[in-house]
Short mmCIF file of C-alpha atoms in Angstrom, two decimals:
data_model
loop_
_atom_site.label_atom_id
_atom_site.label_comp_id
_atom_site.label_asym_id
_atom_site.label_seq_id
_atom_site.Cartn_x
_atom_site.Cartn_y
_atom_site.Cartn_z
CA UNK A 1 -6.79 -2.12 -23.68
CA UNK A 2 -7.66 -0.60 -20.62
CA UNK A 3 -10.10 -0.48 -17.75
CA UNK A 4 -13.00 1.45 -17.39
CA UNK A 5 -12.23 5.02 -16.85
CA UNK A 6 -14.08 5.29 -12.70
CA UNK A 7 -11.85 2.38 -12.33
CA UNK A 8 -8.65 4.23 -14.15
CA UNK A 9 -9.23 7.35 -12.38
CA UNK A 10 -9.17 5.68 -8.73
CA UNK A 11 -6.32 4.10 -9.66
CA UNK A 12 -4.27 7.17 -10.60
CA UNK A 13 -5.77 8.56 -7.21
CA UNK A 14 -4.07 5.18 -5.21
CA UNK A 15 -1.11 5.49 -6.81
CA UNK A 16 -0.34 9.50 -5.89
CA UNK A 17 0.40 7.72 -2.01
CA UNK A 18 3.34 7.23 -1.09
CA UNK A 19 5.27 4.01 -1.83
CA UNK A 20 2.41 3.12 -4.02
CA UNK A 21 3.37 1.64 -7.67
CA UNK A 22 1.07 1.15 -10.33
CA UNK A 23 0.44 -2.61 -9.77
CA UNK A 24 0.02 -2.03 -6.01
CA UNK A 25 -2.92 0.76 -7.09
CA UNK A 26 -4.07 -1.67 -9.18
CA UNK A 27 -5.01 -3.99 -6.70
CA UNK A 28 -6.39 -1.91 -4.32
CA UNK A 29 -8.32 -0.16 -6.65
CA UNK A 30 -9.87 -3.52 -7.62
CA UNK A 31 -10.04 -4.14 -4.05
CA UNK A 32 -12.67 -1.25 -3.74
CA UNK A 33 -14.74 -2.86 -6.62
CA UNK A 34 -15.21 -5.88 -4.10
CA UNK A 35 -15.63 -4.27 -0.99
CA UNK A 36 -19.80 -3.70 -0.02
CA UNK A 37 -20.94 -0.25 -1.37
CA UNK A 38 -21.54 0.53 2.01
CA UNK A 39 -18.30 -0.06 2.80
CA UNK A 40 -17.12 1.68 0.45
CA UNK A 41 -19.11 5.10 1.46
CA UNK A 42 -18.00 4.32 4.99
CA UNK A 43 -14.47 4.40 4.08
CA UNK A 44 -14.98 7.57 1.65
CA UNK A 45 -16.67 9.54 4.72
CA UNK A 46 -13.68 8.30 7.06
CA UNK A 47 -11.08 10.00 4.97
CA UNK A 48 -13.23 12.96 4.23
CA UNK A 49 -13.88 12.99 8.25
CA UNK A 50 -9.89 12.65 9.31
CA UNK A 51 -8.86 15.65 6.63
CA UNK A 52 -12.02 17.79 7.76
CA UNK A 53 -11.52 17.20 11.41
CA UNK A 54 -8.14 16.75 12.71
CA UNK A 55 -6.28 19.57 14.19
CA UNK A 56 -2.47 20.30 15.42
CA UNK A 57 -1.38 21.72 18.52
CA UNK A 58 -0.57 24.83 17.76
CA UNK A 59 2.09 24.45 20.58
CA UNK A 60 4.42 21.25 19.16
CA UNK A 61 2.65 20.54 15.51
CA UNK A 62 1.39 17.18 16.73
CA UNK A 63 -1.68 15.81 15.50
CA UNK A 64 -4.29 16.35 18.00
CA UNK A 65 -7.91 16.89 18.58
CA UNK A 66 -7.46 19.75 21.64
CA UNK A 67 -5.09 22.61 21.36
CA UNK A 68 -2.98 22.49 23.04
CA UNK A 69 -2.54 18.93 23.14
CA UNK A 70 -2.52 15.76 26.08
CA UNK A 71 1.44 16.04 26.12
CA UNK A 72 1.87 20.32 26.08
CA UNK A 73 -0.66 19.60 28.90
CA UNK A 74 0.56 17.55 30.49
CA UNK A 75 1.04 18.63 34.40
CA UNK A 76 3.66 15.87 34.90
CA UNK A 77 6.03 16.13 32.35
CA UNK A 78 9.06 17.95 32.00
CA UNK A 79 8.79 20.94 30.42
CA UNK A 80 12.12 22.20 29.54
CA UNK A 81 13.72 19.02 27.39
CA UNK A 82 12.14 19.20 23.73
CA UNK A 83 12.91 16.05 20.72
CA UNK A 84 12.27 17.38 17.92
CA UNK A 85 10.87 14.54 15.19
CA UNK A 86 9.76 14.44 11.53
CA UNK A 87 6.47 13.14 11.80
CA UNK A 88 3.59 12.14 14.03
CA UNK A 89 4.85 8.87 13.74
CA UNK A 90 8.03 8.93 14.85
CA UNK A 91 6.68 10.85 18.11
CA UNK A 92 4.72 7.60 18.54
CA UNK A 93 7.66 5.55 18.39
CA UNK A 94 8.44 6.94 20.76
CA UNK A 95 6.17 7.20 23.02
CA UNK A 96 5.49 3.55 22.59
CA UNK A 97 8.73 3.37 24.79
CA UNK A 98 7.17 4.70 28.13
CA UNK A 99 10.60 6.18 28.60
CA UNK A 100 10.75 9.66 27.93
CA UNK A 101 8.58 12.46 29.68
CA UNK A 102 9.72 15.41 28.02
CA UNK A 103 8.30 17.30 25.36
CA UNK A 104 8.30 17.35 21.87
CA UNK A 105 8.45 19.44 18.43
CA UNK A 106 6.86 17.96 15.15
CA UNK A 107 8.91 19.57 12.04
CA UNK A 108 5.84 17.83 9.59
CA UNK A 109 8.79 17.34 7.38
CA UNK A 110 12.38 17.14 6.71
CA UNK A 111 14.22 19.94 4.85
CA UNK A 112 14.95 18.56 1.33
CA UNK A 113 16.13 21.06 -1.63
CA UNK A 114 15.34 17.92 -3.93
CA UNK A 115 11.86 17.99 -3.08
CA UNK A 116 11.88 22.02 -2.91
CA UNK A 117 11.27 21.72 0.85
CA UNK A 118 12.85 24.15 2.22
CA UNK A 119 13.07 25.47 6.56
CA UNK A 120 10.17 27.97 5.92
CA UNK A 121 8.00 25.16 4.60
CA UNK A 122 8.56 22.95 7.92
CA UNK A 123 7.91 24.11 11.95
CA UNK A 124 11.15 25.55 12.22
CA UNK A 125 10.41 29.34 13.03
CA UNK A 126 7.58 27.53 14.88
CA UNK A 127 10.74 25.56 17.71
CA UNK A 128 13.00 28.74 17.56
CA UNK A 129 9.82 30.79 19.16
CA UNK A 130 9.58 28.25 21.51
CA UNK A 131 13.28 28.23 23.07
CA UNK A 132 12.95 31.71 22.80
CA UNK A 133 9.84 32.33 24.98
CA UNK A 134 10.51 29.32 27.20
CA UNK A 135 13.37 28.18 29.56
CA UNK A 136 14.54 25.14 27.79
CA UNK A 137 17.57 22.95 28.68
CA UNK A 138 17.80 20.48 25.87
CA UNK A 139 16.84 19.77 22.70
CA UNK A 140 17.08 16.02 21.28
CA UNK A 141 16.94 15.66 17.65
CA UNK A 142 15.34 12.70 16.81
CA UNK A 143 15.35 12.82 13.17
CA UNK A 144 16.12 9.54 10.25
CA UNK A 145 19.66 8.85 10.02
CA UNK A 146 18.90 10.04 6.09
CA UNK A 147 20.45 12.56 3.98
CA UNK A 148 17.57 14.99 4.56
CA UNK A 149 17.51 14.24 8.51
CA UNK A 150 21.17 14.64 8.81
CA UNK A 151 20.59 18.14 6.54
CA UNK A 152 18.23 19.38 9.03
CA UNK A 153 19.93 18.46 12.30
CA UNK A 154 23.22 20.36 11.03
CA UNK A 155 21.06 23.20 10.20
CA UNK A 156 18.80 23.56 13.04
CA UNK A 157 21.66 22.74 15.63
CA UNK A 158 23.25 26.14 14.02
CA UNK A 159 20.28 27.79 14.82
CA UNK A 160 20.01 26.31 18.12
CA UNK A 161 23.39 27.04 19.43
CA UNK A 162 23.70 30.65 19.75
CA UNK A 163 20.36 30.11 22.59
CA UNK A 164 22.97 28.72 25.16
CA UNK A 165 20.83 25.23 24.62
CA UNK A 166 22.38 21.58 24.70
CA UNK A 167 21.56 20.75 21.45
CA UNK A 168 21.80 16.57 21.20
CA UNK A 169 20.86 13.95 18.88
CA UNK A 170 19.84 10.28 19.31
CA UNK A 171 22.37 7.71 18.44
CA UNK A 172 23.16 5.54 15.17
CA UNK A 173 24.93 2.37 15.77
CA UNK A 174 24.05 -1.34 15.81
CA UNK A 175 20.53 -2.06 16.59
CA UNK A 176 20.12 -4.61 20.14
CA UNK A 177 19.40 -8.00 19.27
CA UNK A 178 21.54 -7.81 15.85
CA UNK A 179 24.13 -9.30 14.98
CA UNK A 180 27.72 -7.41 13.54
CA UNK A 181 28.15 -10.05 11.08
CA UNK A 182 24.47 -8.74 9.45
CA UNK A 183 24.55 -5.29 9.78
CA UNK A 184 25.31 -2.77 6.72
CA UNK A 185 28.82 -1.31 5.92
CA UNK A 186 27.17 2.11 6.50
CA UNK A 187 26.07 1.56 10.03
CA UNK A 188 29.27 -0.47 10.82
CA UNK A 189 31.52 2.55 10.21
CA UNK A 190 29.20 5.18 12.30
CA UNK A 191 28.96 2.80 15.32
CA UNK A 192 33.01 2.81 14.77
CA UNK A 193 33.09 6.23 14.84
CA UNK A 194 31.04 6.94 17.18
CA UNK A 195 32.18 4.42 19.59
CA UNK A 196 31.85 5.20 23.24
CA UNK A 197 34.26 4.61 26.02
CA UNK A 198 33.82 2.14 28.44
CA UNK B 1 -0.90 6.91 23.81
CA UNK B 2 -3.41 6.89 20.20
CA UNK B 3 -3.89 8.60 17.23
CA UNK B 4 -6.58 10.90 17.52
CA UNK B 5 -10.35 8.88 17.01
CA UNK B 6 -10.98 10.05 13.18
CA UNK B 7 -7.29 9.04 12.37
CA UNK B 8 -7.12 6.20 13.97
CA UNK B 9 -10.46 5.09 12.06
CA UNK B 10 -9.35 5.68 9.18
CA UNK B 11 -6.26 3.55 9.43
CA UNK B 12 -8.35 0.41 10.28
CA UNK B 13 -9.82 1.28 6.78
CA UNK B 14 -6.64 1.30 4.94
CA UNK B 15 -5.37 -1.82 7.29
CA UNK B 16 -8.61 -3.92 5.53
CA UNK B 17 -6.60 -3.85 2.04
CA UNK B 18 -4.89 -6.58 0.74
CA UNK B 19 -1.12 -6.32 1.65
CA UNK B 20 -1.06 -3.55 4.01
CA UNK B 21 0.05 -3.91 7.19
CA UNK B 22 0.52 -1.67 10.11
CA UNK B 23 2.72 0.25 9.60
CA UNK B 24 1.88 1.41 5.67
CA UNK B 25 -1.94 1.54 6.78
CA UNK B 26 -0.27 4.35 8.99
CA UNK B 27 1.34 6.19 6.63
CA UNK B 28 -1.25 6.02 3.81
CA UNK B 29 -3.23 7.44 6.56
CA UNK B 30 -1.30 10.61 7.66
CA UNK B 31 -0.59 10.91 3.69
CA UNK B 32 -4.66 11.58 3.80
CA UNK B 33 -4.06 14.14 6.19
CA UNK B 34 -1.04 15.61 4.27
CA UNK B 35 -3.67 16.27 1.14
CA UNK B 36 -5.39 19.08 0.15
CA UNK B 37 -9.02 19.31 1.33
CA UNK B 38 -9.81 19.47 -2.37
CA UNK B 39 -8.41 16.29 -3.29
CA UNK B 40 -9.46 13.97 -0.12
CA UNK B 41 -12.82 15.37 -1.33
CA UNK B 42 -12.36 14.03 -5.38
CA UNK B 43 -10.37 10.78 -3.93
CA UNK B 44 -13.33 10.24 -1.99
CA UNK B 45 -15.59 10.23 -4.49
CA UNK B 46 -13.54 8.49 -7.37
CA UNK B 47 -14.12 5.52 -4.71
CA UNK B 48 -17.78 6.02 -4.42
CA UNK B 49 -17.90 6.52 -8.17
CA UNK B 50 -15.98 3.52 -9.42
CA UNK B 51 -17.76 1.05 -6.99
CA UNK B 52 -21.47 2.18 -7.61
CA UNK B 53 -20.95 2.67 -11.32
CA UNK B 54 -19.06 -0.74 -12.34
CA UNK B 55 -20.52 -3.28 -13.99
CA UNK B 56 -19.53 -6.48 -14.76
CA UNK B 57 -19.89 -8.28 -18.65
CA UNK B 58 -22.77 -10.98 -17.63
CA UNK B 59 -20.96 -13.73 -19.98
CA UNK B 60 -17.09 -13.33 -19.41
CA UNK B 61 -17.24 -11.34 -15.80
CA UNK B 62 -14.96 -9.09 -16.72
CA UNK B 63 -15.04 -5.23 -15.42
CA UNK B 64 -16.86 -3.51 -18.27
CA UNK B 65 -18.91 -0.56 -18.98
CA UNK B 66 -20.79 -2.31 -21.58
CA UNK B 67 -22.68 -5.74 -21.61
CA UNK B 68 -21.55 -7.59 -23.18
CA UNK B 69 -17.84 -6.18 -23.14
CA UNK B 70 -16.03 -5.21 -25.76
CA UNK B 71 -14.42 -8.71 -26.12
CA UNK B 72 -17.39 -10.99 -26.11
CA UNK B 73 -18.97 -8.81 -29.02
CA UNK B 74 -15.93 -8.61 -30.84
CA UNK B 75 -16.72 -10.07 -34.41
CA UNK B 76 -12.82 -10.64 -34.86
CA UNK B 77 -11.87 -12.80 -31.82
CA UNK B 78 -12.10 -16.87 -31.76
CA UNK B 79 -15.02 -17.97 -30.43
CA UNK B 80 -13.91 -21.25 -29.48
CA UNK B 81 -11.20 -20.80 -27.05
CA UNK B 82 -11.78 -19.73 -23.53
CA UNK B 83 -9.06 -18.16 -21.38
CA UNK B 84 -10.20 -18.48 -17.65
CA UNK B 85 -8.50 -16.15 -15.37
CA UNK B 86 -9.17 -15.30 -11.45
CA UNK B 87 -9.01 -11.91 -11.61
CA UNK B 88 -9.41 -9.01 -14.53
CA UNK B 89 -6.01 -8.02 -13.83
CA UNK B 90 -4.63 -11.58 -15.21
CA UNK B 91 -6.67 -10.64 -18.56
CA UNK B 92 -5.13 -7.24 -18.51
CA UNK B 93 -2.08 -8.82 -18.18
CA UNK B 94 -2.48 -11.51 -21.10
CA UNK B 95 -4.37 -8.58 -23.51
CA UNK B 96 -1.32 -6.36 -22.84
CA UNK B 97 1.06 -9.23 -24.68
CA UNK B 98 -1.42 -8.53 -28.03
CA UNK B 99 -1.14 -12.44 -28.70
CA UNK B 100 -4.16 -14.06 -27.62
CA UNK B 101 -6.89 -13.59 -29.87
CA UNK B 102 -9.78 -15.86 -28.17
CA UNK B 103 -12.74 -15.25 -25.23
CA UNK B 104 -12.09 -15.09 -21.71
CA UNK B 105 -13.66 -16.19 -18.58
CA UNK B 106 -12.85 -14.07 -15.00
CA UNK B 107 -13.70 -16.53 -12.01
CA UNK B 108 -13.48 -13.36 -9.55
CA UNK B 109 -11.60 -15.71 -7.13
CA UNK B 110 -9.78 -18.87 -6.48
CA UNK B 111 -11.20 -21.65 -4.77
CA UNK B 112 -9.51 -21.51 -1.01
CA UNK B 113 -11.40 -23.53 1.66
CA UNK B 114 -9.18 -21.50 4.25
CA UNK B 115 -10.55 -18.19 3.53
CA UNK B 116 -14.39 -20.12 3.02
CA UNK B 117 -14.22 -19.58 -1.09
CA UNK B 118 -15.35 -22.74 -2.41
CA UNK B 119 -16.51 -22.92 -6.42
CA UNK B 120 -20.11 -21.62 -5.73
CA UNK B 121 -18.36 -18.07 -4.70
CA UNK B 122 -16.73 -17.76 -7.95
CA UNK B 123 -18.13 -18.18 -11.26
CA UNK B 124 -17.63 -21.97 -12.13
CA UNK B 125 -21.07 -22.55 -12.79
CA UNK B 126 -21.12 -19.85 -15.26
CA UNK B 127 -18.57 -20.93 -17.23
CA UNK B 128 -20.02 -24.43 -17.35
CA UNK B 129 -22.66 -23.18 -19.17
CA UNK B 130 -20.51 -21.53 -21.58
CA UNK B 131 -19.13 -24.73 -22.13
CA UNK B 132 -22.40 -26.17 -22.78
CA UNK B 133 -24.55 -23.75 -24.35
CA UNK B 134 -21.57 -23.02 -27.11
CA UNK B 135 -19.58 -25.13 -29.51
CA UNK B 136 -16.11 -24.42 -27.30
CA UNK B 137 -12.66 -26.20 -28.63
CA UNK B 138 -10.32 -25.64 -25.72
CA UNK B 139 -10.18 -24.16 -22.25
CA UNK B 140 -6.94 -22.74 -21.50
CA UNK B 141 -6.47 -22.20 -17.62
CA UNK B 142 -4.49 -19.54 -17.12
CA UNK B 143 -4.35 -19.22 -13.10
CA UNK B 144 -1.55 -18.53 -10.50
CA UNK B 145 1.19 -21.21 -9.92
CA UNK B 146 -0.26 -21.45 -6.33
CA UNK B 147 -2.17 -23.57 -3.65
CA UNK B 148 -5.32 -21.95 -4.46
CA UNK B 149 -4.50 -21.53 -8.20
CA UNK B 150 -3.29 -25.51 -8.49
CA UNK B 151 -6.58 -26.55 -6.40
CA UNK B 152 -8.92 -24.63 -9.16
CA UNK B 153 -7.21 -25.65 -11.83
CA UNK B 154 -7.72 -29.39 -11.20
CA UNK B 155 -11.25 -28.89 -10.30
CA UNK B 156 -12.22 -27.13 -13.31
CA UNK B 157 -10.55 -29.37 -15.39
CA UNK B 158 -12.63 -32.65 -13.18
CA UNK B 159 -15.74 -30.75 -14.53
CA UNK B 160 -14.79 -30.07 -17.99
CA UNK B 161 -13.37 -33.21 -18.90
CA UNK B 162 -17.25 -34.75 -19.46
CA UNK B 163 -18.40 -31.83 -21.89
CA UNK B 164 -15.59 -33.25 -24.40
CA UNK B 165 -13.70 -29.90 -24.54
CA UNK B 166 -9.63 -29.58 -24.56
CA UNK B 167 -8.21 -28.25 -21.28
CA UNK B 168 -4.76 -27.07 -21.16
CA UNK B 169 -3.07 -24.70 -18.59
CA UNK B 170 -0.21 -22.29 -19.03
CA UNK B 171 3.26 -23.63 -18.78
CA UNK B 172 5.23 -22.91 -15.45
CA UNK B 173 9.30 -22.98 -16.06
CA UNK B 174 11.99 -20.49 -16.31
CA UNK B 175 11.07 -17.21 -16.71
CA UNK B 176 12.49 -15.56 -19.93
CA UNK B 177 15.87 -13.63 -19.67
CA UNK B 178 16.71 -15.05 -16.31
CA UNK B 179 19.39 -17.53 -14.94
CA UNK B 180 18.80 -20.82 -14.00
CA UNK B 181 21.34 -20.10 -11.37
CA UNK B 182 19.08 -17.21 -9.87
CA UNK B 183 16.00 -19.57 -10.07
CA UNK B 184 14.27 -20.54 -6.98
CA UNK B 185 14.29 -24.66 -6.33
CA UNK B 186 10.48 -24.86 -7.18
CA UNK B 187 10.44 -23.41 -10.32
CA UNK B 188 13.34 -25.41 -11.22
CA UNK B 189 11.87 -28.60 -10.14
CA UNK B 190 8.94 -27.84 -12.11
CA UNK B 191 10.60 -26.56 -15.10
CA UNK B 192 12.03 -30.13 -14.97
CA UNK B 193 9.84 -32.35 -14.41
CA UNK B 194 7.78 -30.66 -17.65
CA UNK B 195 10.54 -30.91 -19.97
CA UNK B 196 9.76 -30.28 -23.63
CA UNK B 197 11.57 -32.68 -26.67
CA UNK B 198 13.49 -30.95 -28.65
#
């Protein structure tokens, strides 16, 4: 037995996110059948709205709706310290943190021969240009501590070297508030490693 | 600092579904953005599609694209034996096992006076008429092992009790092919207290 096929077919479409089984689809799916119609159409134009109308600064790859955007812009930051991230979202981690006032580089992805992502299909060209044309000092990469982060750091800070740039990367170790006994073997052994003198 | 107003709109959307927090209304989000014009388009409309065109069987509320479903007419299924569910993914679930061979009945809900669902929000009074209009041996209540689930369950069987007709609910206990070692206190407890002679 199965559903109705409008029901099966926006199902299939839920679970194509990412991180989104087939029982998770399932219930949002159904959870469409009980939202209002008009709710429903509202949401449908959102989606069609935020693909049809959101732009990227053609400067750092953020999302943004001016080119180029708030932070390339910006009169008061510094201009020649760049952090390269992943993702949109891991630039607003950051900037969540009021802390740093440099600018940044958004890869939209993470080079991963698995996944047939390869430099060319990221902003890599895109940050090269950049310390090429501009007088940058630093670059912090501020990518996951995961295979494919790690992959890209080592090959963009090759890249990066022969422009005479500090090429850095944000630190692994035990998170604040934590506790040693509680954190992973994996993480133990890096903050080991890279332990710092005091 | 925000997302961009379209983007940020569109994650209140996804935030409104059951089980999504935050952080994965985020990233369902910027997945949006990550898909091809083409295919926000189609999503979009598989939404529209499956919400406007759904109808429900008018006996057994149950998704359907016929009334009355496939089940009701069936001329090989017991008539006298009612299966009442919340939701059509618990009949899903008990059709995929290919054992039960009776009718079903899909409250669309649990009865939860926090979240302001009492039984005239889900369809109680429907299947009291069942009850009364046909000649109906047993009601088997097959709902959740929770609050909401345990407060239905001995509600529906207050009002069925009068009309003469068997109620029984599912059996809660040990889950096949597991461990009583691995098995949480509750279940345990339960599977206990509603011991079977052997």
């Amino acid at each position: 037995m199965e559903y109705t096929k409008p029901l099966q077919k926006l199902i299939e479409y839920f679970q194509k996110f990412p991180s989104i089984g087939p029982k998770t689809a399932q219930r949002l799916a159904l959870y469409v059948l009980k939202m209002d119609t008009y709710e429903v159409q509202s949401f449908a134009n959102a989606m069609v709205e935020a693909k049809t109308t959101i732009k990227y600064c053609s400067n750092c790859f953020n999302i943004s709706q001016n080119d180029p955007c708030e932070i390339c812009s910006s009169p008061i930051r510094q201009k020649d310290v760049i952090c390269v991230v992943a993702e949109p979202k891991d630039l607003m981690a950051i900037e969540k943190t009021n802390e740093y006032q440099g600018q940044y580089h958004v890869l939209n992805g993470l080079i991963s021969p698995i996944d047939g992502i390869g430099p060319d299909d990221i902003k890599v060209k895109e940050l090269l240009l950049r310390v090429h044309k501009n007088d940058i000092k630093e670059i912090i990469l501020a990518l996951n501590p995961s295979v494919e982060g790690e992959a890209t750091a080592l090959y963009l800070s090759k890249l990066l070297k022969p422009f005479g740039v500090k090429v850095s990367r944000i630190s692994y170790g035990i998170p604040l508030g934590s506790e040693l006994e509680y954190t992973d073997e994996l993480t133990l052994i890096r903050a080991i490693e890279t332990r710092v003198e005091v």
